Coordinates of C-alpha atoms and ligand atoms in Angstrom, one line a residue:
Chain A
M369 CA 48.2 -13.4 -22.4
N370 CA 51.8 -12.1 -22.5
R371 CA 51.8 -10.4 -25.9
S372 CA 55.3 -8.9 -25.7
Q373 CA 57.3 -12.0 -24.8
P374 CA 54.8 -14.8 -25.3
L375 CA 55.7 -18.4 -24.3
V376 CA 54.8 -20.5 -27.3
L377 CA 54.9 -24.2 -27.8
G378 CA 55.2 -25.3 -31.5
I379 CA 54.4 -28.7 -32.9
E380 CA 55.6 -30.0 -36.3
S381 CA 54.6 -33.3 -38.0
S382 CA 54.4 -32.6 -41.7
C383 CA 56.9 -35.1 -42.9
D384 CA 59.1 -37.6 -40.9
E385 CA 60.2 -35.4 -38.0
T386 CA 58.1 -35.1 -34.9
G387 CA 59.1 -31.8 -33.5
V388 CA 58.2 -29.9 -30.4
G389 CA 59.9 -26.5 -29.8
I390 CA 59.3 -23.8 -27.2
V391 CA 60.2 -20.1 -27.5
R392 CA 59.7 -17.1 -25.3
G393 CA 59.2 -14.2 -27.7
T394 CA 62.3 -14.5 -29.9
T395 CA 64.3 -16.6 -27.5
L396 CA 64.7 -20.3 -28.2
L397 CA 64.2 -22.5 -25.1
T398 CA 64.2 -25.9 -26.7
N399 CA 64.1 -27.6 -30.1
T400 CA 63.2 -31.3 -29.4
V401 CA 63.0 -33.6 -32.5
S402 CA 62.2 -37.3 -32.9
S403 CA 62.9 -38.5 -36.4
S404 CA 61.6 -41.7 -38.1
M405 CA 64.2 -41.4 -40.8
D406 CA 65.9 -44.7 -39.9
E407 CA 62.6 -46.5 -40.5
H408 CA 62.5 -45.2 -44.1
V409 CA 66.1 -46.3 -45.1
R410 CA 65.2 -49.7 -46.5
F411 CA 62.5 -48.1 -48.7
G412 CA 64.8 -45.4 -50.1
G413 CA 62.3 -42.6 -49.3
V414 CA 59.8 -41.4 -46.8
I415 CA 56.8 -43.7 -46.5
P416 CA 53.9 -41.6 -45.4
E417 CA 52.1 -44.4 -43.4
I418 CA 55.3 -45.3 -41.6
A419 CA 55.9 -41.6 -40.8
S420 CA 52.3 -41.2 -39.5
R421 CA 52.6 -44.3 -37.2
A422 CA 55.9 -42.9 -35.9
H423 CA 54.4 -39.5 -35.2
L424 CA 51.6 -41.1 -33.1
D425 CA 54.0 -42.9 -30.9
A426 CA 56.6 -40.1 -30.7
F427 CA 54.3 -37.2 -29.9
V428 CA 53.8 -37.5 -26.1
P429 CA 57.4 -38.5 -25.3
T430 CA 58.7 -35.6 -27.5
L431 CA 56.4 -33.2 -25.8
R432 CA 57.4 -34.4 -22.3
Q433 CA 61.1 -34.1 -23.2
A434 CA 60.6 -30.6 -24.6
L435 CA 58.8 -29.3 -21.5
A436 CA 61.5 -30.8 -19.3
D437 CA 64.4 -29.4 -21.4
A438 CA 62.8 -25.9 -21.4
G439 CA 61.9 -26.2 -17.7
V440 CA 58.4 -25.1 -18.6
K441 CA 55.0 -26.2 -17.5
L442 CA 52.2 -26.6 -20.0
E443 CA 50.0 -24.3 -17.9
D444 CA 52.5 -21.4 -18.2
V445 CA 52.4 -21.5 -22.0
D446 CA 50.6 -18.5 -23.6
A447 CA 49.8 -20.2 -26.9
I448 CA 50.2 -23.4 -28.9
A449 CA 51.1 -23.4 -32.6
V450 CA 51.0 -26.4 -35.0
T451 CA 51.9 -27.0 -38.6
S452 CA 48.6 -27.4 -40.5
G453 CA 50.2 -27.7 -43.9
P454 CA 51.6 -28.1 -46.5
G455 CA 52.8 -31.7 -45.9
L456 CA 51.8 -35.3 -45.9
A457 CA 48.1 -35.5 -45.1
G458 CA 48.2 -38.4 -42.6
A459 CA 51.3 -37.1 -40.9
L460 CA 49.8 -33.6 -40.5
M461 CA 46.7 -35.1 -39.0
V462 CA 48.6 -36.6 -36.0
G463 CA 50.2 -33.3 -35.0
V464 CA 47.0 -31.3 -35.6
C465 CA 44.8 -33.7 -33.5
A466 CA 47.3 -33.8 -30.7
A467 CA 47.7 -30.0 -30.8
K468 CA 43.9 -29.5 -30.7
A469 CA 43.7 -31.9 -27.7
L470 CA 46.4 -29.9 -25.9
A471 CA 44.6 -26.7 -26.6
L472 CA 41.3 -28.2 -25.4
A473 CA 42.8 -29.6 -22.3
T474 CA 44.7 -26.5 -21.3
G475 CA 42.3 -23.8 -22.6
K476 CA 45.3 -22.2 -24.5
P477 CA 44.8 -20.5 -27.9
L478 CA 45.9 -22.6 -30.9
Y479 CA 47.5 -21.2 -34.1
A480 CA 47.4 -23.3 -37.3
I481 CA 50.6 -22.4 -39.1
N482 CA 52.0 -22.7 -42.6
H483 CA 55.1 -24.9 -42.6
L484 CA 56.9 -23.0 -45.3
V485 CA 56.5 -19.7 -43.6
A486 CA 57.6 -21.3 -40.4
H487 CA 60.9 -22.2 -42.0
V488 CA 61.5 -18.4 -42.4
G489 CA 60.4 -17.9 -38.8
V490 CA 63.7 -19.3 -37.4
G491 CA 65.4 -16.2 -38.8
L492 CA 63.7 -14.2 -36.1
L493 CA 65.1 -16.2 -33.2
D494 CA 67.8 -14.3 -31.2
G495 CA 71.2 -14.6 -32.7
I496 CA 70.2 -16.9 -35.5
P497 CA 71.0 -14.8 -38.6
N498 CA 74.6 -14.1 -37.5
G499 CA 74.8 -17.3 -35.5
G500 CA 74.4 -19.4 -38.6
A501 CA 77.4 -20.9 -40.4
K502 CA 78.7 -18.6 -43.1
P503 CA 78.5 -20.1 -46.6
D504 CA 81.9 -20.5 -48.2
G505 CA 82.6 -17.6 -50.5
G506 CA 79.5 -15.8 -49.4
S507 CA 79.3 -12.4 -47.9
P508 CA 79.3 -12.4 -44.1
A509 CA 75.7 -12.8 -42.9
S510 CA 74.7 -9.7 -41.2
V511 CA 73.0 -9.2 -37.9
A512 CA 69.4 -8.2 -38.7
A513 CA 68.7 -6.3 -35.5
G514 CA 66.1 -3.6 -35.1
A515 CA 66.5 -0.4 -33.2
A516 CA 65.8 -1.9 -29.9
G517 CA 68.2 -4.8 -30.5
A518 CA 65.4 -7.3 -30.9
P519 CA 65.7 -9.5 -34.0
R520 CA 63.6 -8.5 -36.9
L521 CA 63.6 -9.6 -40.4
P522 CA 65.2 -7.4 -43.0
D523 CA 62.9 -5.6 -45.5
N524 CA 62.9 -7.2 -49.0
L525 CA 63.6 -10.6 -47.6
G526 CA 63.5 -13.7 -49.7
A527 CA 63.6 -17.4 -48.5
L528 CA 65.0 -20.3 -50.5
L529 CA 63.6 -23.5 -49.1
V530 CA 65.1 -26.8 -50.3
S531 CA 64.3 -30.1 -48.7
G532 CA 63.0 -33.6 -49.4
G533 CA 59.5 -32.3 -49.3
H534 CA 59.7 -28.9 -51.0
T535 CA 61.7 -26.5 -53.2
E536 CA 60.5 -22.9 -53.1
I537 CA 61.5 -19.3 -53.4
L538 CA 59.4 -17.0 -51.3
K539 CA 59.2 -13.2 -50.8
I540 CA 58.3 -12.1 -47.3
N541 CA 56.6 -8.8 -47.2
S542 CA 55.3 -9.4 -43.7
I543 CA 56.0 -12.7 -42.0
T544 CA 52.7 -12.6 -40.1
S545 CA 50.4 -11.5 -43.0
D546 CA 52.0 -11.2 -46.4
V547 CA 54.1 -13.9 -48.0
Q548 CA 54.3 -14.5 -51.8
L549 CA 55.4 -17.6 -53.6
L550 CA 57.7 -16.6 -56.4
G551 CA 58.6 -20.1 -57.7
S552 CA 58.5 -23.8 -56.7
T553 CA 59.1 -27.2 -58.1
I554 CA 56.4 -28.5 -60.4
D555 CA 57.2 -32.1 -59.7
D556 CA 59.8 -33.7 -57.4
A557 CA 61.4 -31.7 -54.5
A558 CA 65.2 -31.3 -54.9
G559 CA 65.8 -33.7 -51.9
E560 CA 63.5 -36.3 -53.5
A561 CA 65.6 -36.1 -56.7
Y562 CA 68.7 -36.7 -54.6
D563 CA 67.1 -39.8 -53.0
K564 CA 66.0 -41.2 -56.4
V565 CA 69.4 -40.6 -58.0
A566 CA 71.2 -42.1 -55.0
R567 CA 69.1 -45.2 -55.5
I568 CA 69.9 -45.3 -59.2
L569 CA 73.6 -45.0 -58.3
G570 CA 73.3 -47.6 -55.4
L571 CA 74.3 -45.0 -52.8
G572 CA 71.6 -45.6 -50.2
Y573 CA 69.3 -43.3 -48.2
P574 CA 69.2 -40.4 -47.5
G575 CA 70.7 -39.5 -50.9
G576 CA 71.7 -35.9 -50.2
P577 CA 74.7 -36.6 -47.9
A578 CA 75.8 -39.6 -49.9
I579 CA 75.8 -37.8 -53.2
D580 CA 77.4 -34.7 -51.7
R581 CA 80.3 -36.8 -50.3
L582 CA 80.9 -38.7 -53.5
A583 CA 80.6 -35.7 -55.7
R584 CA 83.7 -34.2 -54.2
T585 CA 85.8 -36.9 -55.8
G586 CA 84.0 -36.6 -59.2
N587 CA 84.2 -34.2 -62.2
P588 CA 81.0 -32.1 -62.4
K589 CA 81.8 -31.3 -66.0
A590 CA 82.3 -34.9 -67.1
I591 CA 78.6 -35.1 -68.1
R592 CA 76.1 -32.4 -68.8
F593 CA 72.7 -33.1 -67.4
P594 CA 69.7 -30.9 -68.3
R595 CA 68.6 -27.9 -66.2
G596 CA 64.8 -28.2 -66.1
L597 CA 62.5 -25.4 -67.2
S598 CA 65.4 -23.3 -68.4
Q599 CA 64.4 -23.0 -72.0
P600 CA 63.3 -19.5 -73.3
K601 CA 59.7 -20.7 -73.7
Y602 CA 59.5 -21.3 -69.9
M603 CA 61.7 -18.4 -68.9
G604 CA 60.4 -15.5 -71.0
T605 CA 61.9 -12.2 -70.1
A606 CA 61.8 -10.0 -67.0
E607 CA 59.2 -7.8 -68.8
E608 CA 57.2 -10.8 -70.1
P609 CA 57.9 -13.7 -67.8
G610 CA 57.3 -17.2 -69.2
P611 CA 55.0 -19.7 -67.4
H612 CA 57.9 -21.1 -65.2
R613 CA 60.4 -18.3 -64.9
Y614 CA 61.2 -19.1 -61.3
D615 CA 60.0 -22.7 -61.2
W616 CA 62.0 -25.9 -61.1
S617 CA 61.5 -29.4 -62.4
F618 CA 63.7 -32.4 -61.4
S619 CA 61.9 -35.4 -62.8
G620 CA 63.6 -35.1 -66.2
L621 CA 67.0 -34.8 -64.6
K622 CA 66.4 -38.1 -62.7
T623 CA 65.4 -39.7 -66.0
A624 CA 68.5 -38.4 -67.7
V625 CA 70.7 -39.8 -64.9
A626 CA 69.0 -43.2 -65.3
R627 CA 69.5 -43.2 -69.0
C628 CA 73.2 -42.2 -68.7
V629 CA 73.8 -45.1 -66.3
E630 CA 72.1 -47.5 -68.7
Q631 CA 74.2 -46.3 -71.6
F632 CA 77.4 -47.0 -69.7
E633 CA 76.1 -50.5 -68.8
A634 CA 74.9 -51.2 -72.3
R635 CA 78.4 -50.4 -73.6
G636 CA 79.8 -52.7 -71.0
E637 CA 81.8 -49.9 -69.4
E638 CA 82.2 -49.2 -65.7
V639 CA 79.7 -46.6 -64.5
P640 CA 81.6 -43.4 -63.4
V641 CA 79.5 -43.1 -60.3
A642 CA 81.5 -40.2 -58.8
D643 CA 81.4 -38.1 -62.0
I644 CA 77.6 -38.8 -62.4
A645 CA 77.0 -37.8 -58.7
A646 CA 79.1 -34.6 -59.2
A647 CA 77.4 -33.7 -62.6
F648 CA 73.9 -34.4 -61.1
Q649 CA 74.6 -32.3 -58.1
E650 CA 76.0 -29.5 -60.3
A651 CA 72.8 -29.5 -62.4
V652 CA 70.5 -29.3 -59.3
V653 CA 72.5 -26.6 -57.5
D654 CA 73.1 -24.6 -60.7
V655 CA 69.4 -24.4 -61.6
I656 CA 68.3 -23.8 -58.0
T657 CA 70.7 -21.0 -57.4
S658 CA 70.4 -19.3 -60.8
K659 CA 66.6 -19.2 -60.7
A660 CA 66.5 -18.2 -57.1
V661 CA 69.0 -15.3 -57.6
L662 CA 67.1 -14.2 -60.7
A663 CA 63.9 -14.1 -58.7
C664 CA 65.6 -12.1 -56.0
R665 CA 67.1 -9.6 -58.5
E666 CA 63.8 -9.1 -60.3
H667 CA 61.9 -8.6 -57.0
G668 CA 64.3 -6.3 -55.2
I669 CA 65.2 -8.9 -52.6
K670 CA 68.4 -7.9 -50.8
D671 CA 68.5 -10.7 -48.1
V672 CA 67.9 -14.4 -48.6
L673 CA 67.4 -17.0 -45.9
L674 CA 68.2 -20.6 -46.8
G675 CA 66.0 -23.2 -45.2
G676 CA 65.2 -26.9 -45.5
G677 CA 67.4 -30.0 -45.0
V678 CA 69.2 -29.6 -48.3
A679 CA 70.7 -26.4 -46.8
A680 CA 73.3 -28.9 -45.4
N681 CA 74.5 -29.6 -48.9
S682 CA 78.1 -28.2 -49.2
R683 CA 77.8 -27.3 -52.9
L684 CA 74.4 -25.6 -52.6
R685 CA 75.8 -23.4 -49.8
E686 CA 78.9 -22.6 -51.7
L687 CA 77.2 -21.7 -55.0
T688 CA 74.3 -19.9 -53.4
G689 CA 76.9 -17.9 -51.4
Q690 CA 78.9 -17.0 -54.5
R691 CA 75.9 -16.1 -56.7
C692 CA 74.2 -14.1 -53.9
A693 CA 77.5 -12.2 -53.3
S694 CA 77.9 -11.2 -56.9
A695 CA 74.3 -10.1 -57.1
G696 CA 74.8 -8.0 -53.9
I697 CA 72.4 -10.2 -51.9
R698 CA 73.1 -11.1 -48.3
L699 CA 72.7 -14.8 -47.5
H700 CA 71.6 -16.1 -44.1
V701 CA 72.0 -19.7 -43.2
P702 CA 70.5 -20.8 -39.8
P703 CA 72.2 -23.6 -37.9
L704 CA 71.3 -26.9 -39.6
D705 CA 69.0 -28.2 -36.8
L706 CA 66.8 -25.2 -37.4
C707 CA 66.9 -25.6 -41.2
T708 CA 65.5 -29.1 -41.1
D709 CA 61.9 -29.6 -40.0
N710 CA 61.4 -28.8 -36.3
G711 CA 59.0 -27.5 -33.8
A712 CA 61.0 -24.4 -32.8
M713 CA 60.3 -22.8 -36.2
V714 CA 56.6 -23.3 -35.7
A715 CA 56.8 -21.9 -32.2
A716 CA 58.9 -18.9 -33.5
L717 CA 56.3 -18.1 -36.1
G718 CA 53.5 -18.6 -33.5
A719 CA 55.2 -16.1 -31.2
Q720 CA 55.3 -13.5 -34.1
L721 CA 51.6 -14.0 -34.7
V722 CA 50.8 -13.5 -31.0
M723 CA 53.1 -10.4 -30.9
A724 CA 51.4 -9.0 -34.0
G725 CA 48.0 -9.4 -32.3
I726 CA 46.7 -11.9 -34.9
G727 CA 43.9 -14.0 -33.6
P728 CA 44.2 -17.8 -33.0
S729 CA 42.7 -20.4 -35.3
G730 CA 40.5 -22.2 -32.8
I731 CA 40.2 -26.0 -32.8
G732 CA 37.8 -26.5 -35.8
F733 CA 40.2 -26.2 -38.7
A734 CA 41.3 -29.1 -41.0
P735 CA 44.9 -29.8 -41.9
D736 CA 45.6 -28.8 -45.5
S737 CA 48.3 -30.9 -47.3
S738 CA 48.6 -28.2 -50.0
M739 CA 48.2 -25.1 -47.8
P740 CA 49.3 -22.0 -49.8
V741 CA 51.9 -19.6 -48.5
T742 CA 49.4 -16.8 -48.7
A743 CA 47.9 -18.4 -45.6
V744 CA 50.5 -17.7 -42.9
S745 CA 48.0 -19.0 -40.3
L746 CA 44.4 -20.0 -40.5
P747 CA 41.7 -17.6 -39.3
A748 CA 39.2 -18.8 -36.8
Chain B
M981 CA 33.4 -43.4 -12.0
L982 CA 33.4 -40.9 -14.9
I983 CA 34.9 -42.0 -18.2
L984 CA 35.6 -40.0 -21.4
A985 CA 35.3 -42.4 -24.3
I986 CA 36.6 -41.6 -27.8
D987 CA 36.3 -43.7 -31.0
T988 CA 37.4 -42.7 -34.5
S989 CA 37.7 -46.2 -36.0
A990 CA 34.8 -45.4 -38.4
V991 CA 32.9 -42.2 -37.6
A992 CA 34.1 -39.8 -35.0
S993 CA 32.4 -40.1 -31.6
A994 CA 32.9 -39.3 -28.0
A995 CA 30.9 -39.8 -24.8
L996 CA 30.9 -39.2 -21.1
V997 CA 29.7 -42.2 -19.2
S998 CA 29.3 -42.7 -15.5
D999 CA 28.1 -45.6 -13.3
D1000 CA 26.0 -42.9 -11.6
A1001 CA 24.0 -42.0 -14.7
L1002 CA 20.9 -43.6 -16.2
E1003 CA 22.2 -46.4 -18.5
G1004 CA 25.6 -44.9 -18.0
E1005 CA 25.2 -42.0 -20.4
V1006 CA 26.0 -38.5 -19.3
A1007 CA 26.5 -37.0 -22.8
S1008 CA 27.6 -38.2 -26.2
F1009 CA 28.0 -37.2 -29.9
A1010 CA 28.8 -39.0 -33.1
T1011 CA 29.3 -37.8 -36.7
E1012 CA 27.6 -39.3 -39.7
D1013 CA 30.6 -39.3 -42.0
T1014 CA 33.9 -41.1 -41.7
R1015 CA 36.3 -38.5 -43.1
S1016 CA 36.1 -35.3 -40.9
H1017 CA 37.6 -36.6 -37.6
A1018 CA 40.4 -34.0 -37.5
E1019 CA 37.9 -31.1 -37.7
V1020 CA 35.1 -32.3 -35.6
L1021 CA 36.6 -34.4 -32.8
A1022 CA 38.1 -31.7 -30.5
P1023 CA 35.2 -29.2 -30.8
G1024 CA 32.8 -32.2 -30.2
I1025 CA 34.6 -33.1 -27.0
E1026 CA 34.7 -29.5 -25.9
D1027 CA 30.9 -29.2 -26.3
L1028 CA 30.5 -32.5 -24.6
L1029 CA 32.4 -31.3 -21.5
S1030 CA 30.7 -27.9 -21.4
S1031 CA 27.2 -29.2 -21.9
A1032 CA 27.7 -31.7 -19.1
G1033 CA 29.4 -29.1 -16.9
V1034 CA 32.4 -31.4 -16.5
A1035 CA 36.1 -30.2 -16.3
G1036 CA 39.0 -32.4 -17.3
Q1037 CA 40.0 -32.9 -13.7
D1038 CA 36.6 -34.4 -13.0
I1039 CA 37.2 -37.3 -15.3
D1040 CA 38.5 -40.6 -13.8
A1041 CA 39.8 -42.3 -16.9
I1042 CA 39.9 -41.9 -20.7
V1043 CA 39.0 -44.8 -23.0
V1044 CA 39.9 -44.9 -26.6
G1045 CA 38.8 -47.3 -29.4
V1046 CA 42.1 -48.7 -30.8
G1047 CA 40.5 -50.0 -34.0
P1048 CA 40.7 -51.8 -36.3
G1049 CA 39.8 -48.9 -38.6
P1050 CA 41.2 -46.9 -41.5
F1051 CA 44.5 -45.7 -40.3
T1052 CA 44.4 -41.9 -40.6
G1053 CA 41.0 -41.6 -38.9
L1054 CA 41.9 -44.2 -36.2
R1055 CA 45.0 -42.2 -35.3
S1056 CA 43.1 -39.0 -34.8
G1057 CA 41.2 -40.4 -31.9
I1058 CA 44.2 -42.1 -30.3
A1059 CA 46.4 -38.9 -30.7
T1060 CA 43.6 -36.9 -29.1
A1061 CA 43.1 -39.4 -26.2
R1062 CA 46.8 -39.6 -25.5
A1063 CA 47.3 -35.8 -25.4
L1064 CA 44.3 -35.3 -23.2
A1065 CA 45.4 -38.1 -20.8
F1066 CA 48.9 -36.5 -20.7
V1067 CA 47.6 -33.0 -19.9
W1068 CA 45.0 -34.1 -17.3
D1069 CA 47.3 -36.8 -16.0
K1070 CA 44.6 -39.5 -16.2
P1071 CA 44.8 -43.2 -16.8
L1072 CA 44.3 -44.1 -20.5
H1073 CA 42.8 -47.4 -21.6
G1074 CA 42.2 -49.0 -25.0
L1075 CA 39.2 -51.1 -26.2
M1076 CA 38.8 -52.9 -29.4
S1077 CA 36.4 -50.8 -31.4
L1078 CA 34.2 -53.7 -32.6
D1079 CA 33.3 -54.3 -29.0
A1080 CA 31.1 -51.2 -29.1
V1081 CA 28.9 -52.8 -31.8
A1082 CA 29.0 -56.1 -30.0
L1083 CA 27.6 -54.5 -26.8
E1084 CA 24.9 -52.8 -28.8
V1085 CA 23.9 -56.2 -30.4
A1086 CA 23.9 -57.8 -26.9
E1087 CA 21.4 -55.2 -25.7
S1088 CA 19.0 -55.7 -28.6
T1089 CA 16.2 -58.3 -28.1
D1090 CA 16.9 -60.6 -31.0
A1091 CA 20.6 -61.1 -30.5
A1092 CA 22.0 -64.4 -31.6
A1093 CA 24.1 -66.6 -29.3
E1094 CA 27.0 -66.4 -31.7
F1095 CA 27.5 -63.5 -34.2
L1096 CA 30.0 -61.4 -36.1
V1097 CA 30.6 -57.7 -36.0
V1098 CA 31.8 -56.4 -39.3
T1099 CA 33.0 -52.9 -40.4
D1100 CA 34.3 -51.5 -43.6
A1101 CA 38.0 -51.8 -44.1
R1102 CA 37.9 -50.2 -47.6
R1103 CA 39.7 -51.8 -50.6
K1104 CA 36.8 -54.4 -50.8
E1105 CA 37.7 -55.9 -47.4
V1106 CA 36.1 -55.8 -43.9
Y1107 CA 37.3 -55.8 -40.3
W1108 CA 35.5 -58.4 -38.3
A1109 CA 35.4 -60.3 -35.1
R1110 CA 33.3 -63.3 -33.7
Y1111 CA 31.5 -63.0 -30.4
S1112 CA 29.5 -65.3 -28.2
L1113 CA 26.7 -64.2 -25.9
A1114 CA 25.5 -65.8 -22.6
D1115 CA 22.6 -64.6 -20.6
G1116 CA 23.3 -61.5 -18.5
Q1117 CA 26.9 -61.3 -19.6
L1118 CA 29.0 -59.0 -21.7
P1119 CA 29.6 -60.2 -25.2
R1120 CA 32.7 -62.4 -25.3
L1121 CA 35.3 -62.0 -28.0
E1122 CA 36.0 -65.5 -29.4
D1123 CA 38.0 -64.7 -32.5
G1124 CA 39.5 -61.5 -34.1
P1125 CA 39.8 -58.8 -35.0
H1126 CA 40.8 -59.7 -38.5
V1127 CA 40.8 -58.1 -42.0
S1128 CA 39.4 -60.3 -44.8
F1129 CA 37.2 -60.3 -47.8
A1130 CA 33.6 -60.5 -46.8
A1131 CA 33.1 -63.8 -48.7
D1132 CA 35.6 -65.5 -46.5
L1133 CA 33.9 -64.9 -43.1
P1134 CA 32.2 -67.6 -41.0
D1135 CA 28.5 -68.3 -41.8
L1136 CA 27.0 -66.4 -38.8
P1137 CA 24.6 -63.5 -38.3
A1138 CA 26.6 -60.4 -39.1
Y1139 CA 26.1 -56.9 -37.5
G1140 CA 27.5 -53.6 -38.4
A1141 CA 28.0 -51.3 -41.4
G1142 CA 30.5 -53.7 -43.0
A1143 CA 27.8 -56.4 -43.0
G1144 CA 25.3 -54.0 -44.6
L1145 CA 27.8 -53.2 -47.3
Y1146 CA 28.3 -56.8 -48.2
S1147 CA 24.8 -58.1 -47.5
D1148 CA 25.0 -60.1 -50.7
V1149 CA 27.5 -62.5 -49.1
L1150 CA 26.9 -62.0 -45.4
R1151 CA 23.9 -62.7 -43.2
A1152 CA 23.5 -59.0 -42.4
D1153 CA 21.1 -58.0 -39.8
P1154 CA 19.0 -55.2 -41.4
G1155 CA 18.5 -53.4 -38.1
F1156 CA 22.3 -53.0 -37.8
S1157 CA 23.3 -52.6 -41.4
K1158 CA 24.5 -49.0 -40.9
E1159 CA 25.8 -49.4 -37.3
Q1160 CA 29.3 -48.1 -36.7
P1161 CA 31.4 -48.4 -33.5
D1162 CA 30.2 -45.6 -31.1
A1163 CA 32.1 -44.2 -28.2
L1164 CA 28.9 -44.3 -26.1
Y1165 CA 28.8 -48.1 -26.2
L1166 CA 32.6 -48.3 -25.9
G1167 CA 32.4 -46.3 -22.7
Q1168 CA 29.6 -48.4 -21.3
F1169 CA 31.6 -51.6 -22.1
A1170 CA 34.6 -50.1 -20.4
L1171 CA 32.6 -49.2 -17.2
A1172 CA 31.2 -52.8 -17.1
R1173 CA 34.7 -54.3 -17.6
L1174 CA 36.4 -52.1 -15.1
A1175 CA 33.6 -52.8 -12.6
S1176 CA 34.1 -56.5 -12.9
G1177 CA 37.8 -56.0 -12.3
A1178 CA 38.9 -56.9 -15.9
Q1179 CA 41.9 -55.4 -17.6
L1180 CA 41.5 -53.2 -20.6
L1181 CA 44.0 -52.8 -23.5
D1182 CA 46.6 -50.0 -23.8
S1183 CA 46.2 -47.4 -26.5
T1184 CA 48.3 -49.2 -29.2
P1185 CA 46.4 -49.0 -32.5
L1186 CA 45.3 -52.3 -34.1
Y1187 CA 46.2 -51.6 -37.7
L1188 CA 46.0 -55.3 -38.8
R1189 CA 47.7 -54.2 -42.1
E1190 CA 51.3 -53.3 -42.7
S1191 CA 52.0 -50.0 -44.4
D1192 CA 51.8 -50.4 -48.1
A1193 CA 55.5 -49.7 -48.5
Q1194 CA 57.5 -51.9 -50.8
V1195 CA 61.1 -52.4 -50.3
P1196 CA 62.4 -51.5 -53.8
G1197 CA 64.1 -54.4 -55.6
P1198 CA 67.5 -54.0 -57.2
R1199 CA 67.5 -51.7 -60.3
K1200 CA 67.3 -53.6 -63.5
R1201 CA 70.6 -53.3 -65.4
A1202 CA 70.6 -52.4 -69.0
L1203 CA 72.2 -55.7 -70.0
Ligands
LIG1021 ZN1 60.2 -28.4 -44.3

């Protein structure tokens, strides 16, 4: 096997995107994604069974397309990597079974990979940290290049992952072997809260872009919505942290929005949809960025990578940029198609594992819908 | 002709069958349980190939049970079969999974001329199909597959684990009351069908049920 510039094929199926990506070492060759998002629109959220059915039908066509785009033959691949968790159990199952069959049929080693850590893996692709869009008001993202010019992750790196499926702040001590979860949502993911609130406001699915757009015309200070888990009993102090110092909760916020809308209706007044959208977005973004920056400061994190689909949100990018800059933290935002779920990130992390000499997972593992970040990849 | 057959509509099973081998069987495996497909299927197929000394390129076709069966388990077999067929560039056929039990019934000595095959559909329902049997012929699918409550099935001898589960309302054959669709019989069925020039299905899963998703109604207004 080529261990210095391994050709790795990555497969992602943890939510509603069927992704196949191919990298050679740290060079991205293709990032092919088939999404079932359109099929979920009328339900106002991702329906796991619909996503799973779509993965089954999309997998071989997406694989065929990826191989053609990259000009690669399956027999030339050095290793295969697949998301084994966390994610939707039935959706993960499709990608894992298909990946195992590929490994079996080709005789290639298979790596079972943590989806959250894979989001960070895109930061290692050539030209990604500086190639990403710069957040408004943020410090310029720096080139994280090692002595030989090959991309490497900065020391003291954090990752803020915000999507429809997850909301986490991670500390990456070693991307192949030592990742720590500093905080996460204890109920809804931030993107899920956007979808639910968009439905309350009658804005359609997906909620993120709809609310982001409307919020620009509203007054974020018109209404004050709660910031979950921000009371002293949850926060504690740096010396004596409370039980949820870096954790988030968005279910109370969603309830507060619903109650607010009902109160306007009960009074027979017109619901100020734009103001509510702006105030809701401000509450989400405020609590995400303040807690993330606090976690970074208290853990000596100097660089933060933003990942997940909500990285597309203009206000999140803006406020994260501002708060990171004033805390002296560099913010890295990869291009959006590498922030949302994709196979390239799985391939990128797989290549790092191969280059680090870490052994493959074999074909006997089970997908794990709640795989912890402490497991970067599964041992054989 | 050498066929790799896979079925995960209930248990996970795979078999290599060939018209050159005694009773068609080259090698086969099946799990007992119905919830470990993702772990055991690929290693099981790998062992099957190596124990038979068969490489992917030696296989002439892949046959997969397309259900009905619980969705997540069913998909693991179909995803596996599709990926193997893609890499090895082999034809892929589907067979209705209940056919496997029907063939097993047909090969038993006390088979009835008309019978049901019944498997567990969970949520207190069963998957079922009605077959007829003529001397020296393959069992013939007359009706189904369907998903129903066991109490609503036709009054006929019933074979398979679903019949065993609801023996209070079905005429369950005790000799078949734990029988699940098995890739070995599915493969033999496929060999016989292909030999007679019949067409098989494609690999589209027979879910029989929609996803549980509900289109949300309009939000209730406060007034
Ligand atoms: Zn993700």
